[in-house]
XYZ file of C-alpha atoms in Angstrom:
649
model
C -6.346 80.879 85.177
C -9.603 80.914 83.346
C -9.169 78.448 80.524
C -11.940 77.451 77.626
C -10.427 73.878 76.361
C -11.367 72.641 73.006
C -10.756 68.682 72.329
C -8.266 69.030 69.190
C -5.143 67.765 70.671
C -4.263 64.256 68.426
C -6.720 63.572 66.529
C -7.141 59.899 65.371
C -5.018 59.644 62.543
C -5.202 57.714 59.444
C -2.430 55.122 58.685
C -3.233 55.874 54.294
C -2.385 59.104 54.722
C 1.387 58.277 54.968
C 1.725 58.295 51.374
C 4.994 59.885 48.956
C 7.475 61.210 51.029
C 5.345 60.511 54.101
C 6.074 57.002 53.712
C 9.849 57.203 54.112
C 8.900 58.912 57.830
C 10.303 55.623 59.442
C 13.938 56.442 57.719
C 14.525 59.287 59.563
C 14.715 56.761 62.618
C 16.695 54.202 60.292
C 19.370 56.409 59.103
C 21.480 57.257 62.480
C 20.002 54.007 64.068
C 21.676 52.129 60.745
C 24.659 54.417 61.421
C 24.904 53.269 65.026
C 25.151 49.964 64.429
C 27.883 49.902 61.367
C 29.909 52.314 63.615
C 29.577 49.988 67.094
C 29.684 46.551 65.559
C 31.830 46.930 62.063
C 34.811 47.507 64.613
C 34.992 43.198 64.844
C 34.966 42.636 61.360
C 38.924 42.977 60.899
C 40.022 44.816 57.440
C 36.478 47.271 57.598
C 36.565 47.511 61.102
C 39.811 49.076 60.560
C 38.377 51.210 57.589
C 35.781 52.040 59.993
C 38.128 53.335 62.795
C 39.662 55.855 59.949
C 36.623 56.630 58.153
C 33.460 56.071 60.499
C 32.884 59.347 61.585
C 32.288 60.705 58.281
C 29.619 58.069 57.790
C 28.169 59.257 61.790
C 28.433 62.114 59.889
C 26.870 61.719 56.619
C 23.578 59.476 58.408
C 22.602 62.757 60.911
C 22.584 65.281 57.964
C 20.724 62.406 55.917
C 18.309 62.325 58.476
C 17.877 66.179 58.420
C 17.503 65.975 54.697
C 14.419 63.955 54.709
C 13.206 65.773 58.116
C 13.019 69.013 55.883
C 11.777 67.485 52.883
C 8.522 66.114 55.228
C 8.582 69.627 56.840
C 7.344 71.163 53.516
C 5.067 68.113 52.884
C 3.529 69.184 55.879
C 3.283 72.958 55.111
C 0.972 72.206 52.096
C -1.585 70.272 54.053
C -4.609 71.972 55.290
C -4.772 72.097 59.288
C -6.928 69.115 59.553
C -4.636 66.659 57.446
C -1.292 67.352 59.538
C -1.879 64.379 61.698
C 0.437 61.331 59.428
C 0.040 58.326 61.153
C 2.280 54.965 60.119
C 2.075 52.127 61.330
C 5.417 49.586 61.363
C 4.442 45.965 63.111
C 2.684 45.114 66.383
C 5.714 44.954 68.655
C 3.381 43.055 71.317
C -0.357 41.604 71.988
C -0.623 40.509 75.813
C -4.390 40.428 76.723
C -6.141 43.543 75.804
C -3.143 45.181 75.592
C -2.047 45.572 71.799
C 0.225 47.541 71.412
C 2.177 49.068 67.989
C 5.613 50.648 66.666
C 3.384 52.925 65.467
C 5.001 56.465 64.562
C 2.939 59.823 64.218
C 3.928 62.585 62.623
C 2.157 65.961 63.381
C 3.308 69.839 64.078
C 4.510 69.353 67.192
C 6.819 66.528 66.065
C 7.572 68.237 62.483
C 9.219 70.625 64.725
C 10.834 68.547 67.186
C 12.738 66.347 64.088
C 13.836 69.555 62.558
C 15.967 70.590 65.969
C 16.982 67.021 66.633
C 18.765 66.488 62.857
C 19.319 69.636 62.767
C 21.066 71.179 65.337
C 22.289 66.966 65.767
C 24.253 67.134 62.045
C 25.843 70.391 63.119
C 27.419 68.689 66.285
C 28.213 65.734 64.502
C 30.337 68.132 62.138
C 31.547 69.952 65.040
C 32.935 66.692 67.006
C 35.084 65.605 63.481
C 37.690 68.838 64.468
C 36.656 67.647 68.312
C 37.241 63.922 68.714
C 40.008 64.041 66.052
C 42.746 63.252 68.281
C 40.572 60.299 70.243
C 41.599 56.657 69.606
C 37.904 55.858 70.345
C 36.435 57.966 67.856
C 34.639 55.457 65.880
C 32.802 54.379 68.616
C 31.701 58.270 69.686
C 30.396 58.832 66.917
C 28.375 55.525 66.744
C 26.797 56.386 70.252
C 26.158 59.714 68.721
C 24.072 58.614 65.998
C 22.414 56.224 68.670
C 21.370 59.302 70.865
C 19.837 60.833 68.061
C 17.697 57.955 66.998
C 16.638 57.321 70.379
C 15.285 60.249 70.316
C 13.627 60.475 67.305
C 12.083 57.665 68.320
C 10.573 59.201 71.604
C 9.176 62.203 69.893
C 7.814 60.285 66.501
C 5.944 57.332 68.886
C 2.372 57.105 68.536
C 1.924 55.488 72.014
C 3.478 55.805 75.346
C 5.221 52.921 75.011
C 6.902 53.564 71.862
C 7.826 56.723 73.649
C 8.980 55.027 76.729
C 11.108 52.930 74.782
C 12.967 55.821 72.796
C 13.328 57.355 76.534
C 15.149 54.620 77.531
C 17.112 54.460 74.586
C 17.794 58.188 75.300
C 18.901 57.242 78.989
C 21.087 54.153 77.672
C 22.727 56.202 75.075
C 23.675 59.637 77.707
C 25.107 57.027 80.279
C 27.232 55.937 77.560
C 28.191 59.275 76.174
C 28.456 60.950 79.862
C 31.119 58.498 80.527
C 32.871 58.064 77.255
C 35.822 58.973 78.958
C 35.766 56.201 81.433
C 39.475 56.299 82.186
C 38.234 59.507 84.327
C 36.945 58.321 87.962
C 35.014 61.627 87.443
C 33.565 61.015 84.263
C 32.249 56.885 85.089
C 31.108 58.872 88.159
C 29.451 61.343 86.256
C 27.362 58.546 84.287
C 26.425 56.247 86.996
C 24.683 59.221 88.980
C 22.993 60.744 85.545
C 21.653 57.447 85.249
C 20.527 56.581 88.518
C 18.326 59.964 89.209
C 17.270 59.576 85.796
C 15.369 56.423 86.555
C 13.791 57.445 89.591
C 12.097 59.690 86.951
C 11.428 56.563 84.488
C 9.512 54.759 87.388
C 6.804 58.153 87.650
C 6.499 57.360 83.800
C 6.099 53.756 84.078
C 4.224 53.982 86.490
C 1.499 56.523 84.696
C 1.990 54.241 81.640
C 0.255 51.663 83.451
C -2.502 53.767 85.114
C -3.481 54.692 81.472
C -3.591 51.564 80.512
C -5.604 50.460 83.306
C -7.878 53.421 83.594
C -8.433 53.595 79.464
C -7.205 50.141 78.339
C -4.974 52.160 75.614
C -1.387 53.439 75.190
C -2.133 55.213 72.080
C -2.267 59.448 72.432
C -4.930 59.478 69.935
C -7.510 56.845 72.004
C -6.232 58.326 75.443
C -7.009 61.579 74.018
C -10.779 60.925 73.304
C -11.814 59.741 76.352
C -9.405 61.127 78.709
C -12.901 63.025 80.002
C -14.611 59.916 81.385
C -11.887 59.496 83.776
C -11.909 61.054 87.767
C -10.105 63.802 88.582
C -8.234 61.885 91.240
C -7.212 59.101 88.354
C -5.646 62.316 85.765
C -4.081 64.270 88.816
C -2.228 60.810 89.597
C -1.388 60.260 85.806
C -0.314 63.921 85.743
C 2.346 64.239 88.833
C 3.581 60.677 87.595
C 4.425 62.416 84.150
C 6.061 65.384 85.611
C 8.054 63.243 88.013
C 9.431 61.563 84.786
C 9.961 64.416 83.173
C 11.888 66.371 86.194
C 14.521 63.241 85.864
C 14.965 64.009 81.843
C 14.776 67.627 82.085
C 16.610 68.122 85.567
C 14.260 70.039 87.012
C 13.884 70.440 91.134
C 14.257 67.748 92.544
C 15.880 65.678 90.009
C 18.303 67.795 89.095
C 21.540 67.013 90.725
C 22.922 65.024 87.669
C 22.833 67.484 85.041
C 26.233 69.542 86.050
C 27.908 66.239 87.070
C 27.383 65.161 83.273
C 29.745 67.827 82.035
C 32.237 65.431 82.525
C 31.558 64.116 79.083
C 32.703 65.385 75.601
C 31.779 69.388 74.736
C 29.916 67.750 71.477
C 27.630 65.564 74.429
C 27.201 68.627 76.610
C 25.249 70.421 73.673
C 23.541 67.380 72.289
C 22.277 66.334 75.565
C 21.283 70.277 76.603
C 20.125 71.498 73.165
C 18.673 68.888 70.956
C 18.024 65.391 72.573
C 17.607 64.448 76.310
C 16.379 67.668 78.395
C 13.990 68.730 76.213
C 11.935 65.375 76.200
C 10.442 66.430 79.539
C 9.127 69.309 78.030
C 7.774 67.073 74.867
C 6.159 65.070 77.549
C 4.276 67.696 79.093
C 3.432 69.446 75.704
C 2.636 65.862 74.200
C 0.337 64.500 77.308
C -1.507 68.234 77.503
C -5.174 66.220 77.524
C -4.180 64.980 80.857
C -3.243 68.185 81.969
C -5.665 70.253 80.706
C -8.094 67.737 82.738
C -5.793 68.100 86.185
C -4.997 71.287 87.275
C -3.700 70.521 90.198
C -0.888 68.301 88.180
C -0.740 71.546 85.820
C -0.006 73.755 88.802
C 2.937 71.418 90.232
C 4.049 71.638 86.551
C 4.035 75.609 86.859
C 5.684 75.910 90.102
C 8.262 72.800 89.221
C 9.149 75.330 86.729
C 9.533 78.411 88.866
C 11.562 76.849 91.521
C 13.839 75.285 88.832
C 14.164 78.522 86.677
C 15.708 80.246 89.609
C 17.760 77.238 90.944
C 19.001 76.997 87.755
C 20.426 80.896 87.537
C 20.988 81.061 90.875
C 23.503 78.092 90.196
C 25.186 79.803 87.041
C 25.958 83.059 89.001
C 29.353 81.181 90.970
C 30.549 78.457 88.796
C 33.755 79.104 87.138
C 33.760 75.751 85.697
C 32.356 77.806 81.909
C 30.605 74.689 81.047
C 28.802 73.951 84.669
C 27.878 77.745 84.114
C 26.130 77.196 81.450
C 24.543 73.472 82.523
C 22.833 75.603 85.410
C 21.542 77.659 82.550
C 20.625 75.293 80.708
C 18.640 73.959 84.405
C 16.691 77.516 84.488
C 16.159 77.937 80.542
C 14.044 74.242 81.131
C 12.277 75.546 84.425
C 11.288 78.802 81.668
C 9.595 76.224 79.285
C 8.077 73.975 82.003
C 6.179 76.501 83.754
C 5.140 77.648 80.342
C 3.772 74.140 79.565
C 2.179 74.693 82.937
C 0.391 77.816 81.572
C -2.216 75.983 79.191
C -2.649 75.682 75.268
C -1.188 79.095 74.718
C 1.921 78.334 77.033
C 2.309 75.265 75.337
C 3.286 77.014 72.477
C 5.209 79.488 73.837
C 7.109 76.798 76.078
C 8.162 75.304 72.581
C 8.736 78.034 70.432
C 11.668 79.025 73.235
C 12.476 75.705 73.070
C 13.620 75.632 69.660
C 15.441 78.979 69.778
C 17.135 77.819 73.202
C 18.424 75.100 71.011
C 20.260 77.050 68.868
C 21.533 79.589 71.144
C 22.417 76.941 74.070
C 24.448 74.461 71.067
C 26.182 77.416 69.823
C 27.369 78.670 73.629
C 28.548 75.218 74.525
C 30.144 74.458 71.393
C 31.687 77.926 71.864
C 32.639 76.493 75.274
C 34.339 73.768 73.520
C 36.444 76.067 70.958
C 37.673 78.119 73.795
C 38.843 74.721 75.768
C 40.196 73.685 72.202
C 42.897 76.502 72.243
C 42.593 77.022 76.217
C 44.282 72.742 76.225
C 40.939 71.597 77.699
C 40.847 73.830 80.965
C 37.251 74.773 81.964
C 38.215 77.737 84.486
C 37.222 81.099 83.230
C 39.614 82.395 86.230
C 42.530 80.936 83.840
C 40.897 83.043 81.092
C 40.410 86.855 79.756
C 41.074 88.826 76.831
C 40.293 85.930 74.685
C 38.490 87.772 71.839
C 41.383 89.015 69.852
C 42.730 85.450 69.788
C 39.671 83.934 69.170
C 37.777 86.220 67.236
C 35.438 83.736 65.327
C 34.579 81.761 68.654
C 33.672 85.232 70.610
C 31.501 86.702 67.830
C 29.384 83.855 67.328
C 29.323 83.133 71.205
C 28.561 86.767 71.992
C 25.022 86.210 69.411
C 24.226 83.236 71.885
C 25.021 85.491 74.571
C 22.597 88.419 73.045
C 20.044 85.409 72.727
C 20.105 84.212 76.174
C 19.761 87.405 78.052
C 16.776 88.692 75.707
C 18.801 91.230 74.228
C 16.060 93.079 71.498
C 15.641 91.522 68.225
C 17.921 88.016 69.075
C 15.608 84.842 69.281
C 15.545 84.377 73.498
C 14.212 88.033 73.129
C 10.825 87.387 71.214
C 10.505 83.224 73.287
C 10.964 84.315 76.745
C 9.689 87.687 76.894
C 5.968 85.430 75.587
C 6.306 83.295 78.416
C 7.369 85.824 81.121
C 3.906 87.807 79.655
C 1.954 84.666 79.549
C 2.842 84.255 83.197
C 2.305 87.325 84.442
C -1.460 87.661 82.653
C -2.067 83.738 84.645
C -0.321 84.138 87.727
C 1.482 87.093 88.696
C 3.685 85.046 91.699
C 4.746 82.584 88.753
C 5.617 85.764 86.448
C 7.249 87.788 88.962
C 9.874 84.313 89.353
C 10.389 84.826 85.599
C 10.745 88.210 85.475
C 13.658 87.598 88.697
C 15.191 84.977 86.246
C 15.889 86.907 83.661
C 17.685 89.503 85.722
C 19.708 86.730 86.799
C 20.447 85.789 83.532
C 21.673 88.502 82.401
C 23.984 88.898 85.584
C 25.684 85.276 84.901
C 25.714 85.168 81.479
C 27.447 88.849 81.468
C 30.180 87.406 84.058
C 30.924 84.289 81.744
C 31.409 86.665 78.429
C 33.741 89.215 80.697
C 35.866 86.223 82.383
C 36.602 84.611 79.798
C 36.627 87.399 76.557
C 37.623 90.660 78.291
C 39.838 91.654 81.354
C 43.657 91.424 80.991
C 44.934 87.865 80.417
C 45.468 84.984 82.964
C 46.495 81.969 80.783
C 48.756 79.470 82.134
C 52.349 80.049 80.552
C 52.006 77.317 78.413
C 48.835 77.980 77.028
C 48.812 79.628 73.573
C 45.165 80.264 72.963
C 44.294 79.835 69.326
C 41.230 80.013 66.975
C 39.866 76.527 66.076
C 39.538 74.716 62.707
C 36.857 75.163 60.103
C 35.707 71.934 60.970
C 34.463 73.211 64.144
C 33.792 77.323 63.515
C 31.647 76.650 60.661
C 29.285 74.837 63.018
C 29.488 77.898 65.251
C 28.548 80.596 62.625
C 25.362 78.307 61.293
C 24.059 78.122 65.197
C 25.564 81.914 65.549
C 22.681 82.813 62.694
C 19.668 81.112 64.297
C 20.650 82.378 66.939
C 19.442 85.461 65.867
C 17.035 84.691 63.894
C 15.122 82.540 65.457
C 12.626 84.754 66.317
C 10.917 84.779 63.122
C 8.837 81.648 64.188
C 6.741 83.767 66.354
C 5.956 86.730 63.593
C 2.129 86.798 63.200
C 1.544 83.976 65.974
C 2.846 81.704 63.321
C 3.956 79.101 66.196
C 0.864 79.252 67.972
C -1.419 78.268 65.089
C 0.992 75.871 63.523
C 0.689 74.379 67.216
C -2.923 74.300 67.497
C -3.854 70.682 66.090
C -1.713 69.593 68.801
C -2.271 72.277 71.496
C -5.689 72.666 71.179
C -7.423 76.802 71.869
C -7.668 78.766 75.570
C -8.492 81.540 77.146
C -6.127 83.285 79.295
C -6.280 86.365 81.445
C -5.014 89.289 79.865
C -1.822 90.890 81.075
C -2.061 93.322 84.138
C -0.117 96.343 82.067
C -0.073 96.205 77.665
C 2.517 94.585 75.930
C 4.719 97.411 74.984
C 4.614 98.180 79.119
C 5.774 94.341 80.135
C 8.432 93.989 77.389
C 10.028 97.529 78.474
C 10.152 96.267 82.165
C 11.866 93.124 81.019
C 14.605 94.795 79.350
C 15.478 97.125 82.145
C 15.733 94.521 84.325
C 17.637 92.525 81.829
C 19.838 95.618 81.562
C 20.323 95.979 86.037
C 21.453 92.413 85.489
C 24.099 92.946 82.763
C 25.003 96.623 85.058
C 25.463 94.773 88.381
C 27.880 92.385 86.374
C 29.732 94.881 85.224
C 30.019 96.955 88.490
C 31.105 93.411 90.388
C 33.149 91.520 87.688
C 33.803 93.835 84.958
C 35.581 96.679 86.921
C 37.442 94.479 89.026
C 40.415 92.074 88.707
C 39.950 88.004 88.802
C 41.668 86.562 90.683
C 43.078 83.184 89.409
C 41.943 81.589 93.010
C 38.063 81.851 93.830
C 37.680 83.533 96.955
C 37.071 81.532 100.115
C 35.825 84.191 102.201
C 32.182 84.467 100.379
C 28.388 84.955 101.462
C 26.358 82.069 102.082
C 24.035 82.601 99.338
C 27.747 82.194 97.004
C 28.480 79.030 99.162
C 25.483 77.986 98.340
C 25.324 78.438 94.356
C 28.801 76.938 94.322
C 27.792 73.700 96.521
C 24.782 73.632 93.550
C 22.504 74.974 96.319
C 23.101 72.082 98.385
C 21.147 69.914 95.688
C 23.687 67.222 96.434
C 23.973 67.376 100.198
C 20.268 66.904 100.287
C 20.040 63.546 98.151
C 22.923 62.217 99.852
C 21.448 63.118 103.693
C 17.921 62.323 102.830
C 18.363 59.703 100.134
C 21.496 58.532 99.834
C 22.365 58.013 103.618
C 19.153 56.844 104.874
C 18.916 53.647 101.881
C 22.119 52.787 102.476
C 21.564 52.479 106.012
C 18.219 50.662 105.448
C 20.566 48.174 103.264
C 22.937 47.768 105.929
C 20.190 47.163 108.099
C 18.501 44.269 105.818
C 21.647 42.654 105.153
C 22.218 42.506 108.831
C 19.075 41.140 109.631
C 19.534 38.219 106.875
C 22.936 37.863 108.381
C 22.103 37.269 112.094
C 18.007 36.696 111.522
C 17.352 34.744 108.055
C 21.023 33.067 107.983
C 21.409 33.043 111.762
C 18.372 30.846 112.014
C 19.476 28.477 108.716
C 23.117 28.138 109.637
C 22.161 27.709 113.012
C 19.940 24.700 112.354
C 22.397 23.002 110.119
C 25.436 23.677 112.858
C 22.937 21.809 116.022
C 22.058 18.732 113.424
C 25.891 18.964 112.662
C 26.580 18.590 116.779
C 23.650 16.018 117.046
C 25.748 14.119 113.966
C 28.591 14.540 115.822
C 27.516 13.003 119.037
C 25.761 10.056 117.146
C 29.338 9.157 115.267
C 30.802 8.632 118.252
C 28.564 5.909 119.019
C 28.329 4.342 115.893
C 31.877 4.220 114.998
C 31.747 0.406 113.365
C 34.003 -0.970 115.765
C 32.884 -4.267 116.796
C 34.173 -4.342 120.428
C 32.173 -0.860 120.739
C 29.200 -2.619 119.919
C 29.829 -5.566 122.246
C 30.936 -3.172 124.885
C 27.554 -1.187 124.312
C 25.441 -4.811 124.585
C 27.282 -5.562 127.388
C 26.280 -2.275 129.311
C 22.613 -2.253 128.248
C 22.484 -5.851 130.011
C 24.001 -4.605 133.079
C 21.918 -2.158 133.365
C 19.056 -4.300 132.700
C 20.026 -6.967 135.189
C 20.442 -3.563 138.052
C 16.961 -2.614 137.154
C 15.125 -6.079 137.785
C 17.694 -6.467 140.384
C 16.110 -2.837 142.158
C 12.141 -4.042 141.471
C 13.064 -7.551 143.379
C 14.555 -5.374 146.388
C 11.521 -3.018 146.337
């Protein structure tokens, strides 16, 4: 890939530019942060704590779409600035001065954050409406919504920093509040399961980024994107290639991508509403932020920006490969949600064009992904919670608001013409295959395979003849919940818009910065009629192997390895456990034997010989007195034998 870099990623911004509604930016962060903390602590404080247990999620509520309010009214702030002034910087309080290291809550507000607040509140207030009709029934409900609110602030927090430490903090605030939500339902072994091993693999990612966090600091003495940013070029090669691969490894844990992926269909043991939070708005899209946000180190590494590109590949086809045998509907669509990220991290491997492109499907996977598992979570709703599509069918006359607004996310997903995933990943699969053709040809393979397990989930669980239990009485969910569905339903399909006339790409460009890439091997028109017939083999082949067949309510046993494989999550788990898991625990074992029978062998065996010597020397001195004069008495015999033995000699 031939690429022509300009420097006009983040500009240094000024702090007096944060003026009128600018200078309310730090509310967005306040209001579901504020929120979090009434709903968590106010449960001690007796009469309101009980006020808050009837009433609290209406204020969890009420803070996320207040949030959303003022990200919208800054949105059109933005809009009337000329290109150069879209950089708002504001700065809070030093948080901490250690040496040369000074270091800010300092937020910045640009396009590519403008965007990312607008999904966050966004699509965020419609699942905190959603989870009202959800949770309803849930004694704990207070305290749901309370970590709710503190996911979303977390977040905001990570994508408004101005530095990579105020980022790093709202990732670990992000990590904190999905091993709290993942295991909400700790009664479940599965579920506190679930949590523990999201949150584990998760921080082998957080050491990469704390690790590059301190390379940047020592190699440029700054945290801040803005300083790293201007002299990112008077660094080796070597230095930005280490800095790079750190950042992806960090972003592989929050993203699950390959190899850090085996938490991500664990954590469907949580809530519906934390399924599409976590997979639509907040926690796997900060990896892509990352790589989007840190682009002046890539851009300056290309051999980090080409493990980016085939992280994304590998993952994209993991990912669908995964969703083609799980009957589980919501691990289906968490190994979509795997390949939809590999889509957008090989674009962000792709350069400043593919970093808009990797966003742009970003957003519209947002609203097609919250609407599908939020879908999910209606048809568990009258389905009394069971996730097995085989226990499913013929659900669209009972549920006839659920399956039309699923079936637009469903249109979305496979790139159906005119739907929002039609216009964001047909860009990247033609980005791809103008910059590298093996990269393109993965995504081009992806989509087929999208189609093919996306089309199985709609026919198992909307069409075929019906194979509910007996007492199941399938039933349409409340308002409460539906009207959440028909709002994501509609961006659904029109998300698309934000690409008409490049509009993404130039909003993008303060951030993004201008390339050159290598112009597609066939035109346009050519590329986006290949994608669509191979989107349509995909949706054929399902038909042909699911749709004309009967389901049996048992999977088969007797299956292919490549279906043993998908179902085992190709073997993602059997690998950590005989290459991670097994070997540290056995190095444990190991240590702790060696300080049992080396380090303590060695200590307790000192003490137990100067507790023998003891021994021995309390038998002599007992404090009897006729010992004593029994012990003089010896000591001159044996005197009197010796001088007796020198005479004789």
């Amino acid at each position: 890939m031939s690429i022509a870099f300009e420097e006009a990623t983040v500009p240094v911004v000024d702090p007096s530019a944060a003026d009128g509604v600018f200078s309310l930016l730090w509310l967005v962060i306040a209001l579901p942060l504020a929120g979090a903390v009434v709903l968590l602590v106010g449960g001690a404080l007796g009469r309101p704590g009980r006020l808050l247990d009837r009433w609290g999620h209406y204020l969890g509520v009420l803070a996320a779409v207040a949030s959303f309010g003022l990200s919208v009214a800054l949105f059109v702030s933005l809009l009337g600035r000329g290109e150069e002034e879209r950089q708002i910087g504001q700065h809070l309080y030093t948080w901490f001065q250690v040496g040369g290291l000074d270091v800010g809550l300092d937020l910045l507000y640009d396009p590519l954050s403008a965007l990312f607040l607008l999904l966050i509140t966004g699509v965020g207030s419609l699942i905190h409406l959603y989870s009202v009709g959800y949770m309803e029934h849930d004694v704990r409900r207070r305290r749901f919504f309370g970590y709710l609110n503190l996911f979303v602030a977390a977040m905001l927090v990570l994508v408004l920093s101005a530095n990579f430490l105020g980022l790093f903090l709202g990732w670990e605030g992000v990590g904190l509040a999905s091993y709290l939500l993942i295991g909400f339902w700790q009664h479940k072994h599965s579920a506190a399961a679930a949590s523990k091993k999201a949150f584990v693999i998760n921080r082998v990612g957080d050491i990469g980024l704390s690790l590059a966090i301190a390379l940047m600091f020592a190699t440029f003495g700054t945290t801040d994107f803005a300083g790293i940013s201007e002299v990112a070029g008077e660094a080796s090669e070597a230095t930005l290639t280490a800095i790079g691969l750190l950042l992806l490894l960090g972003a592989c844990g929050k993203s699950a991508q390959v190899p850090l992926q085996a938490w991500l269909l664990d954590a469907m043991e949580g809530p519906t509403p934390v399924s599409a939070l976590i997979h639509a708005a907040t926690m796997v899209t900060a990896g892509v932020y990352l790589v989007v946000r840190a682009n002046f180190i890539f851009e300056l590494a290309p051999v980090a920006q080409t493990a980016v590109v085939v992280v994304g590949a590998v993952t994209l086809l993991w990912g669908a490969v995964i969703g083609c045998a799980k009957d589980d509907i919501k691990k289906a669509l968490a190994g979509s949600t795997m390949s939809q990220i590999g889509y957008m991290m090989l674009a962000a491997g792709l350069g400043p064009v593919g970093y808009a492109f990797a966003i742009f499907h970003l957003l519209t996977h947002g609203f097609f992904k919250a609407n599908m598992f939020l879908g999910a979570g209606s048809v568990m709703h009258g389905m009394n919670d069971d996730v097995d599509m085989r226990h499913y069918g013929a659900l669209r006359t009972a549920m006839p608001v659920t399956f039309a607004t699923f079936a637009m996310g469903y249109l979305a997903i496979i790139g159906f013409p005119g739907f929002s995933g039609f216009w964001s990943k047909d860009r990247i699969i033609e980005t791809a295959l103008a910059d590298n053709l093996v990269a393109g040809l993965c995504a081009l393979a992806g989509a087929g395979i999208t189609a093919f397990y996306m089309t199985r989930l709609m026919l198992m669980t909307f069409f075929g003849e019906k194979r509910w239990e007996r007492d199941v009485h399938p039933h349409e969910s409340p308002a409460v919940m539906t009207v959440p569905l028909v709002a994501l339903a509609a961006l659904s399909v029109v998300g698309g818009v934000l690409v008409l006339g490049d509009w993404i790409v130039e909003w993008l460009l303060p951030v993004t910065g201008v390339g050159e890439h290598h112009e597609p091997p066939l035109p346009a028109l050519a590329i986006t009629a290949i994608i669509v017939a191979v989107v349509a083999v995909g949706v054929a082949a399902a038909f042909l192997l699911v749709g004309r067949r009967d389901v049996p309510r048992e999977a088969p046993r007797n299956v292919s390895f490549v279906t043993r494989a998908a179902r085992a999550d190709v073997y993602g788990d059997a690998f950590n456990d005989t290459f991670v898991v097994r070997p540290a625990a056995e190095l444990v074992r190991g240590l702790t034997t060696a300080d049992r029978v080396g380090i303590d062998g060695v200590v307790e065996g000192g003490a137990a010989t100067m507790g023998g010597l003891s021994g021995l020397l309390r038998r002599v001195q007992n404090g009897y007195v006729r010992s004593y004069a029994l012990s003089l008495l010896g000591g001159v015999l044996l005197v009197v034998l010796a001088l007796m033995a020198v005479n004789l000699a």
